[in-house]
């Protein structure tokens, strides 16, 4: 079996549609390098096939579309000082951009858990569907990492400071909040997805989706927008936390406690990345920036420690280095943005 013959991506054609099913249900369909390559291969084949009008991506099992990249593999590679993760990220980020530019409707069934790399293979699509079970998140600061796969591009373009809130806290967004922040386009009840998939085999994507789309149940972020915008507009993470604590809003104070448990260097780097992403003109430029950040994080203590605490040992007690925001210097953050010393996904 070659790397691109991954059994973890099921590829099939039916009628007008090509279906990609991420098939690692026990791992909530976490992405591997072979899976990224297989998706890319299928997109190449379908792009030139006039019989395929629509591409659909979905997840096997009941838990979600995709929980992200295989962070256990990243942890092991980082500990060994390897390069496999860098090669994975380069191909993954190229795939993210390809999805955003794909010339045919790319319909993402964002049902259940959709996090990290799962956002990358869905939220850049042209038709993004959420359900009452959807839980979208970029939880990277909790493992000493920075939102990638174009996450800083998407979140920096959310209304007000909602994207900053989601990026720094790693909070999960349900259907209505995903729609509000621009991470999704339509709400479709989960029990209707099989019927919609069948309809996509014979009808144009936008017509089919329009027949199944419904108003989403109420979310949470709209009611919190006032304090989120006010607090996260601060120039530094320390100032954001001070505003949250001083806001007089109980939910804001709880959010400050959440942030104080995240990796200090990841928080500061994420805020800087979001501010830069707002002014970078293209998704590809942002992905190149994220590639530098990811490569820097791979050699940092916090990424290994964060994955250990959350996934390997599961003690939920990471020991960050440095342990406080005050000890993270501007120079330390700036180093994350320096060229990675490896070919970037989109070279000039």
Tab-separated table of C-alpha atoms in Angstrom:
chain	number	residue	atom	x	y	z
A	1	UNK	CA	0.000	0.000	0.000
A	2	UNK	CA	1.392	3.408	-0.975
A	3	UNK	CA	1.081	6.522	1.159
A	4	UNK	CA	-1.748	7.762	-1.023
A	5	UNK	CA	-3.694	4.485	-0.807
A	6	UNK	CA	-4.814	5.366	2.701
A	7	UNK	CA	-7.792	3.318	3.907
A	8	UNK	CA	-8.497	6.252	6.183
A	9	UNK	CA	-10.069	8.269	3.353
A	10	UNK	CA	-12.862	6.535	1.470
A	11	UNK	CA	-13.305	7.953	-2.018
A	12	UNK	CA	-16.326	7.256	-4.202
A	13	UNK	CA	-18.237	8.737	-7.096
A	14	UNK	CA	-22.015	8.666	-7.209
A	15	UNK	CA	-23.965	10.524	-9.849
A	16	UNK	CA	-22.883	14.137	-9.998
A	17	UNK	CA	-20.937	14.012	-6.717
A	18	UNK	CA	-17.591	12.830	-5.448
A	19	UNK	CA	-17.569	11.827	-1.781
A	20	UNK	CA	-14.620	11.995	0.621
A	21	UNK	CA	-15.225	10.173	3.907
A	22	UNK	CA	-12.576	10.578	6.601
A	23	UNK	CA	-12.387	7.098	8.067
A	24	UNK	CA	-10.654	7.003	11.445
A	25	UNK	CA	-13.743	7.087	13.648
A	26	UNK	CA	-11.967	5.888	16.817
A	27	UNK	CA	-9.665	8.930	16.521
A	28	UNK	CA	-12.545	11.228	15.476
A	29	UNK	CA	-11.020	11.064	11.992
A	30	UNK	CA	-7.784	12.825	12.956
A	31	UNK	CA	-5.714	13.652	9.886
A	32	UNK	CA	-2.509	11.914	8.897
A	33	UNK	CA	-0.132	12.847	6.106
A	34	UNK	CA	-1.410	9.960	3.978
A	35	UNK	CA	-4.983	11.223	4.386
A	36	UNK	CA	-3.997	14.714	3.228
A	37	UNK	CA	-2.332	13.257	0.154
A	38	UNK	CA	-5.328	11.073	-0.646
A	39	UNK	CA	-7.737	14.005	-0.429
A	40	UNK	CA	-5.484	16.020	-2.718
A	41	UNK	CA	-5.319	13.166	-5.226
A	42	UNK	CA	-9.082	12.875	-5.323
A	43	UNK	CA	-9.512	16.615	-5.820
A	44	UNK	CA	-7.098	16.467	-8.735
A	45	UNK	CA	-9.020	13.637	-10.385
A	46	UNK	CA	-12.412	15.302	-9.889
A	47	UNK	CA	-11.271	18.736	-11.001
A	48	UNK	CA	-10.725	17.365	-14.501
A	49	UNK	CA	-13.769	15.084	-14.553
A	50	UNK	CA	-16.808	16.788	-16.137
A	51	UNK	CA	-19.115	14.129	-14.662
A	52	UNK	CA	-18.321	15.300	-11.116
A	53	UNK	CA	-20.014	18.620	-10.351
A	54	UNK	CA	-19.810	18.640	-6.544
A	55	UNK	CA	-17.372	17.396	-3.893
A	56	UNK	CA	-18.646	16.363	-0.438
A	57	UNK	CA	-16.445	15.807	2.616
A	58	UNK	CA	-17.829	14.020	5.678
A	59	UNK	CA	-16.630	12.004	8.652
A	60	UNK	CA	-17.169	8.345	9.514
A	61	UNK	CA	-18.742	7.476	12.858
A	62	UNK	CA	-20.961	9.488	15.148
A	63	UNK	CA	-18.492	11.789	16.866
A	64	UNK	CA	-17.512	14.322	14.251
A	65	UNK	CA	-16.015	15.289	10.934
A	66	UNK	CA	-12.439	15.614	12.195
A	67	UNK	CA	-10.788	16.349	15.539
A	68	UNK	CA	-7.683	17.827	13.885
A	69	UNK	CA	-4.227	16.560	13.054
A	70	UNK	CA	-2.797	13.437	14.638
A	71	UNK	CA	-1.201	15.241	17.563
A	72	UNK	CA	0.191	12.087	19.126
A	73	UNK	CA	2.291	11.650	15.997
A	74	UNK	CA	3.310	15.309	16.180
A	75	UNK	CA	4.267	14.861	19.843
A	76	UNK	CA	6.448	11.855	19.069
A	77	UNK	CA	8.089	13.560	16.101
A	78	UNK	CA	8.801	16.704	18.131
A	79	UNK	CA	10.365	14.687	20.948
A	80	UNK	CA	12.572	12.873	18.443
A	81	UNK	CA	13.591	16.087	16.707
A	82	UNK	CA	12.156	14.777	13.450
A	83	UNK	CA	11.060	16.518	10.251
A	84	UNK	CA	8.009	14.464	9.292
A	85	UNK	CA	5.596	16.943	10.876
A	86	UNK	CA	7.043	19.838	8.865
A	87	UNK	CA	6.474	17.916	5.643
A	88	UNK	CA	2.929	17.085	6.789
A	89	UNK	CA	2.131	20.722	7.545
A	90	UNK	CA	3.471	21.901	4.194
A	91	UNK	CA	1.181	19.530	2.293
A	92	UNK	CA	-1.738	20.155	4.638
A	93	UNK	CA	-1.567	23.924	4.200
A	94	UNK	CA	-1.355	23.556	0.426
A	95	UNK	CA	-4.490	21.426	0.607
A	96	UNK	CA	-6.253	24.078	2.705
A	97	UNK	CA	-5.565	26.700	0.046
A	98	UNK	CA	-6.584	24.335	-2.723
A	99	UNK	CA	-9.941	23.754	-1.052
A	100	UNK	CA	-10.465	27.516	-0.834
A	101	UNK	CA	-9.729	27.906	-4.556
A	102	UNK	CA	-11.472	24.747	-5.761
A	103	UNK	CA	-13.471	25.463	-8.934
A	104	UNK	CA	-16.386	23.170	-8.093
A	105	UNK	CA	-18.743	23.331	-5.088
A	106	UNK	CA	-16.987	21.820	-2.089
A	107	UNK	CA	-19.621	20.852	0.456
A	108	UNK	CA	-18.434	20.218	4.015
A	109	UNK	CA	-20.664	18.313	6.445
A	110	UNK	CA	-19.354	19.934	9.652
A	111	UNK	CA	-21.327	17.651	11.937
A	112	UNK	CA	-20.111	16.898	15.471
A	113	UNK	CA	-16.532	17.761	16.432
A	114	UNK	CA	-14.623	19.879	13.911
A	115	UNK	CA	-11.355	21.156	15.333
A	116	UNK	CA	-7.904	22.232	14.201
A	117	UNK	CA	-7.074	20.426	10.977
A	118	UNK	CA	-10.761	19.563	10.659
A	119	UNK	CA	-11.438	23.276	10.236
A	120	UNK	CA	-8.767	23.320	7.544
A	121	UNK	CA	-10.467	20.701	5.363
A	122	UNK	CA	-13.955	22.158	5.821
A	123	UNK	CA	-14.153	25.869	6.675
A	124	UNK	CA	-12.292	26.907	3.506
A	125	UNK	CA	-14.928	25.173	1.392
A	126	UNK	CA	-17.557	27.001	-0.633
A	127	UNK	CA	-20.595	25.335	1.026
A	128	UNK	CA	-20.124	24.761	4.773
A	129	UNK	CA	-22.921	23.071	6.697
A	130	UNK	CA	-23.324	22.866	10.463
A	131	UNK	CA	-25.837	20.907	12.533
A	132	UNK	CA	-27.212	20.976	16.064
A	133	UNK	CA	-24.311	18.649	16.991
A	134	UNK	CA	-21.547	20.854	15.567
A	135	UNK	CA	-18.694	21.882	17.850
A	136	UNK	CA	-16.132	23.956	15.978
A	137	UNK	CA	-12.911	25.067	17.633
A	138	UNK	CA	-9.284	26.018	17.216
A	139	UNK	CA	-8.029	24.793	20.613
A	140	UNK	CA	-4.301	25.149	19.911
A	141	UNK	CA	-3.316	27.514	22.744
A	142	UNK	CA	-4.288	24.743	25.179
A	143	UNK	CA	-1.481	22.547	23.825
A	144	UNK	CA	1.171	25.237	23.451
A	145	UNK	CA	0.469	25.755	19.758
A	146	UNK	CA	-0.976	28.481	17.521
A	147	UNK	CA	-4.080	28.241	15.297
A	148	UNK	CA	-2.953	27.063	11.867
A	149	UNK	CA	-4.539	25.551	8.688
A	150	UNK	CA	-5.651	29.090	7.828
A	151	UNK	CA	-7.307	29.458	11.224
A	152	UNK	CA	-5.804	32.882	11.847
A	153	UNK	CA	-7.050	33.960	8.403
A	154	UNK	CA	-10.617	32.865	9.135
A	155	UNK	CA	-10.779	34.094	12.723
A	156	UNK	CA	-9.134	37.442	12.000
A	157	UNK	CA	-11.988	38.131	9.582
A	158	UNK	CA	-14.791	37.308	12.001
A	159	UNK	CA	-16.984	40.241	13.133
A	160	UNK	CA	-15.427	42.459	15.784
A	161	UNK	CA	-13.214	40.514	18.176
A	162	UNK	CA	-15.196	37.255	18.151
A	163	UNK	CA	-12.408	35.490	16.290
A	164	UNK	CA	-9.828	36.729	18.783
A	165	UNK	CA	-11.921	35.280	21.596
A	166	UNK	CA	-12.218	31.895	19.880
A	167	UNK	CA	-8.534	31.787	18.970
A	168	UNK	CA	-7.153	32.676	22.389
A	169	UNK	CA	-9.553	30.593	24.479
A	170	UNK	CA	-10.049	27.656	22.098
A	171	UNK	CA	-13.756	27.864	22.939
A	172	UNK	CA	-16.165	25.718	20.958
A	173	UNK	CA	-18.689	27.315	18.618
A	174	UNK	CA	-22.046	25.690	18.009
A	175	UNK	CA	-24.030	26.087	14.813
A	176	UNK	CA	-25.329	29.643	15.298
A	177	UNK	CA	-21.956	30.891	16.513
A	178	UNK	CA	-20.189	29.255	13.560
A	179	UNK	CA	-22.578	31.060	11.234
A	180	UNK	CA	-22.099	34.358	13.071
A	181	UNK	CA	-18.309	34.176	12.908
A	182	UNK	CA	-18.207	33.181	9.246
A	183	UNK	CA	-16.959	29.634	9.787
A	184	UNK	CA	-20.093	28.136	8.208
A	185	UNK	CA	-22.816	29.045	5.715
A	186	UNK	CA	-25.957	27.018	6.458
A	187	UNK	CA	-27.641	25.029	9.216
A	188	UNK	CA	-29.000	21.594	8.316
A	189	UNK	CA	-30.344	19.193	10.986
A	190	UNK	CA	-28.036	16.201	11.353
A	191	UNK	CA	-30.758	13.684	10.551
A	192	UNK	CA	-31.205	15.344	7.149
A	193	UNK	CA	-27.580	14.906	6.041
A	194	UNK	CA	-28.078	11.438	4.484
A	195	UNK	CA	-30.985	12.730	2.407
A	196	UNK	CA	-29.005	15.800	1.409
A	197	UNK	CA	-26.050	13.631	0.393
A	198	UNK	CA	-28.352	11.628	-1.837
A	199	UNK	CA	-29.818	14.811	-3.334
A	200	UNK	CA	-26.318	16.088	-4.133
A	201	UNK	CA	-25.769	13.098	-6.421
A	202	UNK	CA	-28.424	14.421	-8.803
A	203	UNK	CA	-28.932	18.156	-8.179
A	204	UNK	CA	-26.648	21.210	-8.203
A	205	UNK	CA	-25.154	21.819	-4.768
A	206	UNK	CA	-26.650	25.213	-4.024
A	207	UNK	CA	-30.137	24.095	-5.080
A	208	UNK	CA	-29.958	20.974	-2.947
A	209	UNK	CA	-28.645	22.781	0.127
A	210	UNK	CA	-31.280	25.488	-0.162
A	211	UNK	CA	-34.001	22.851	0.112
A	212	UNK	CA	-32.567	21.474	3.369
A	213	UNK	CA	-31.259	24.610	5.109
A	214	UNK	CA	-33.104	25.866	8.185
A	215	UNK	CA	-32.620	28.592	10.804
A	216	UNK	CA	-30.094	27.565	13.436
A	217	UNK	CA	-30.986	27.289	17.126
A	218	UNK	CA	-29.820	30.306	19.174
A	219	UNK	CA	-26.110	30.575	19.974
A	220	UNK	CA	-24.103	32.263	22.714
A	221	UNK	CA	-21.709	34.742	21.125
A	222	UNK	CA	-24.205	37.338	19.915
A	223	UNK	CA	-25.283	38.097	23.486
A	224	UNK	CA	-21.618	38.311	24.582
A	225	UNK	CA	-20.470	40.458	21.696
A	226	UNK	CA	-20.367	43.717	23.665
A	227	UNK	CA	-17.857	42.601	26.294
A	228	UNK	CA	-15.910	40.428	23.880
A	229	UNK	CA	-15.353	43.325	21.479
A	230	UNK	CA	-14.429	45.698	24.294
A	231	UNK	CA	-12.022	43.393	26.083
A	232	UNK	CA	-10.247	41.766	23.153
A	233	UNK	CA	-9.575	45.068	21.396
A	234	UNK	CA	-6.707	45.594	23.856
A	235	UNK	CA	-3.216	45.571	22.399
A	236	UNK	CA	-1.700	42.899	24.658
A	237	UNK	CA	-2.844	39.638	26.197
A	238	UNK	CA	-2.212	41.062	29.661
A	239	UNK	CA	-4.489	44.001	28.879
A	240	UNK	CA	-7.160	41.680	27.493
A	241	UNK	CA	-7.140	39.704	30.743
A	242	UNK	CA	-7.249	42.878	32.848
A	243	UNK	CA	-10.276	44.112	30.916
A	244	UNK	CA	-12.021	40.768	31.285
A	245	UNK	CA	-11.472	40.765	35.040
A	246	UNK	CA	-12.537	44.407	35.427
A	247	UNK	CA	-15.589	44.117	33.166
A	248	UNK	CA	-18.006	43.184	35.929
A	249	UNK	CA	-19.368	40.387	33.709
A	250	UNK	CA	-19.156	36.930	35.348
A	251	UNK	CA	-18.648	35.151	32.008
A	252	UNK	CA	-15.806	37.530	31.175
A	253	UNK	CA	-14.092	36.806	34.482
A	254	UNK	CA	-14.423	33.058	33.810
A	255	UNK	CA	-12.826	33.636	30.427
A	256	UNK	CA	-9.886	35.379	32.083
A	257	UNK	CA	-9.362	32.275	34.233
A	258	UNK	CA	-9.433	30.130	31.090
A	259	UNK	CA	-6.780	32.272	29.418
A	260	UNK	CA	-4.524	32.141	32.464
A	261	UNK	CA	-4.423	28.358	32.052
A	262	UNK	CA	-3.259	28.518	28.424
A	263	UNK	CA	0.348	28.563	27.234
A	264	UNK	CA	1.620	32.129	27.746
A	265	UNK	CA	3.868	32.085	24.690
A	266	UNK	CA	1.117	30.554	22.571
A	267	UNK	CA	-1.324	33.273	23.681
A	268	UNK	CA	1.020	36.111	22.829
A	269	UNK	CA	2.050	34.575	19.521
A	270	UNK	CA	-1.574	33.885	18.588
A	271	UNK	CA	-2.642	37.463	19.263
A	272	UNK	CA	0.256	38.767	17.186
A	273	UNK	CA	-0.597	36.326	14.382
A	274	UNK	CA	-4.251	37.379	14.312
A	275	UNK	CA	-3.329	41.047	14.087
A	276	UNK	CA	-0.911	40.335	11.238
A	277	UNK	CA	-3.373	38.066	9.434
A	278	UNK	CA	-5.878	40.909	9.215
A	279	UNK	CA	-3.467	42.806	6.977
A	280	UNK	CA	-2.056	39.972	4.881
A	281	UNK	CA	-3.827	39.973	1.564
A	282	UNK	CA	-4.264	36.296	0.791
A	283	UNK	CA	-4.902	32.982	2.464
A	284	UNK	CA	-1.622	31.717	1.014
A	285	UNK	CA	0.328	34.539	2.669
A	286	UNK	CA	-1.297	33.725	6.014
A	287	UNK	CA	-0.560	30.007	5.600
A	288	UNK	CA	3.097	30.820	4.981
A	289	UNK	CA	3.098	32.840	8.209
A	290	UNK	CA	1.422	29.990	10.071
A	291	UNK	CA	4.005	27.573	8.673
A	292	UNK	CA	6.766	29.625	10.314
A	293	UNK	CA	4.832	29.689	13.580
A	294	UNK	CA	4.200	25.945	13.478
A	295	UNK	CA	7.827	25.099	12.760
A	296	UNK	CA	8.944	27.300	15.651
A	297	UNK	CA	6.398	25.671	17.947
A	298	UNK	CA	7.624	22.211	16.949
A	299	UNK	CA	10.974	22.918	18.594
A	300	UNK	CA	9.450	24.609	21.636
A	301	UNK	CA	8.975	23.037	25.043
A	302	UNK	CA	5.315	24.010	25.276
A	303	UNK	CA	4.002	21.985	22.331
A	304	UNK	CA	5.426	18.710	23.646
A	305	UNK	CA	4.321	19.547	27.176
A	306	UNK	CA	0.843	20.623	26.116
A	307	UNK	CA	0.173	17.458	24.129
A	308	UNK	CA	1.585	15.369	26.969
A	309	UNK	CA	-0.763	16.960	29.483
A	310	UNK	CA	-3.890	16.892	27.326
A	311	UNK	CA	-3.523	13.729	25.247
A	312	UNK	CA	-0.690	11.459	26.386
A	313	UNK	CA	-0.777	11.481	30.198
A	314	UNK	CA	-4.121	13.326	30.352
A	315	UNK	CA	-3.306	14.895	33.709
A	316	UNK	CA	-4.519	18.293	32.385
A	317	UNK	CA	-1.644	19.929	34.284
A	318	UNK	CA	0.788	21.427	31.771
A	319	UNK	CA	3.910	23.166	33.032
A	320	UNK	CA	4.450	25.984	30.572
A	321	UNK	CA	7.827	27.500	29.784
A	322	UNK	CA	7.942	30.342	30.587
A	323	UNK	CA	5.097	29.953	33.073
A	324	UNK	CA	3.765	33.525	33.035
A	325	UNK	CA	2.807	36.112	30.439
A	326	UNK	CA	5.162	38.655	31.991
A	327	UNK	CA	8.108	36.387	31.197
A	328	UNK	CA	7.276	36.110	27.485
A	329	UNK	CA	9.293	38.863	25.818
A	330	UNK	CA	8.522	40.607	22.552
A	331	UNK	CA	11.748	39.132	21.207
A	332	UNK	CA	10.568	35.597	22.029
A	333	UNK	CA	7.336	36.197	20.113
A	334	UNK	CA	9.174	37.764	17.167
A	335	UNK	CA	11.311	34.637	16.790
A	336	UNK	CA	8.194	32.630	15.940
A	337	UNK	CA	7.688	34.777	12.832
A	338	UNK	CA	11.203	34.316	11.465
A	339	UNK	CA	11.751	32.121	8.361
A	340	UNK	CA	11.562	28.473	9.305
A	341	UNK	CA	14.626	27.276	7.447
A	342	UNK	CA	12.416	24.911	5.464
A	343	UNK	CA	10.634	25.492	2.127
A	344	UNK	CA	7.345	27.255	2.738
A	345	UNK	CA	4.092	25.977	1.243
A	346	UNK	CA	3.838	28.871	-1.179
A	347	UNK	CA	7.236	30.044	-2.332
A	348	UNK	CA	7.567	33.252	-4.278
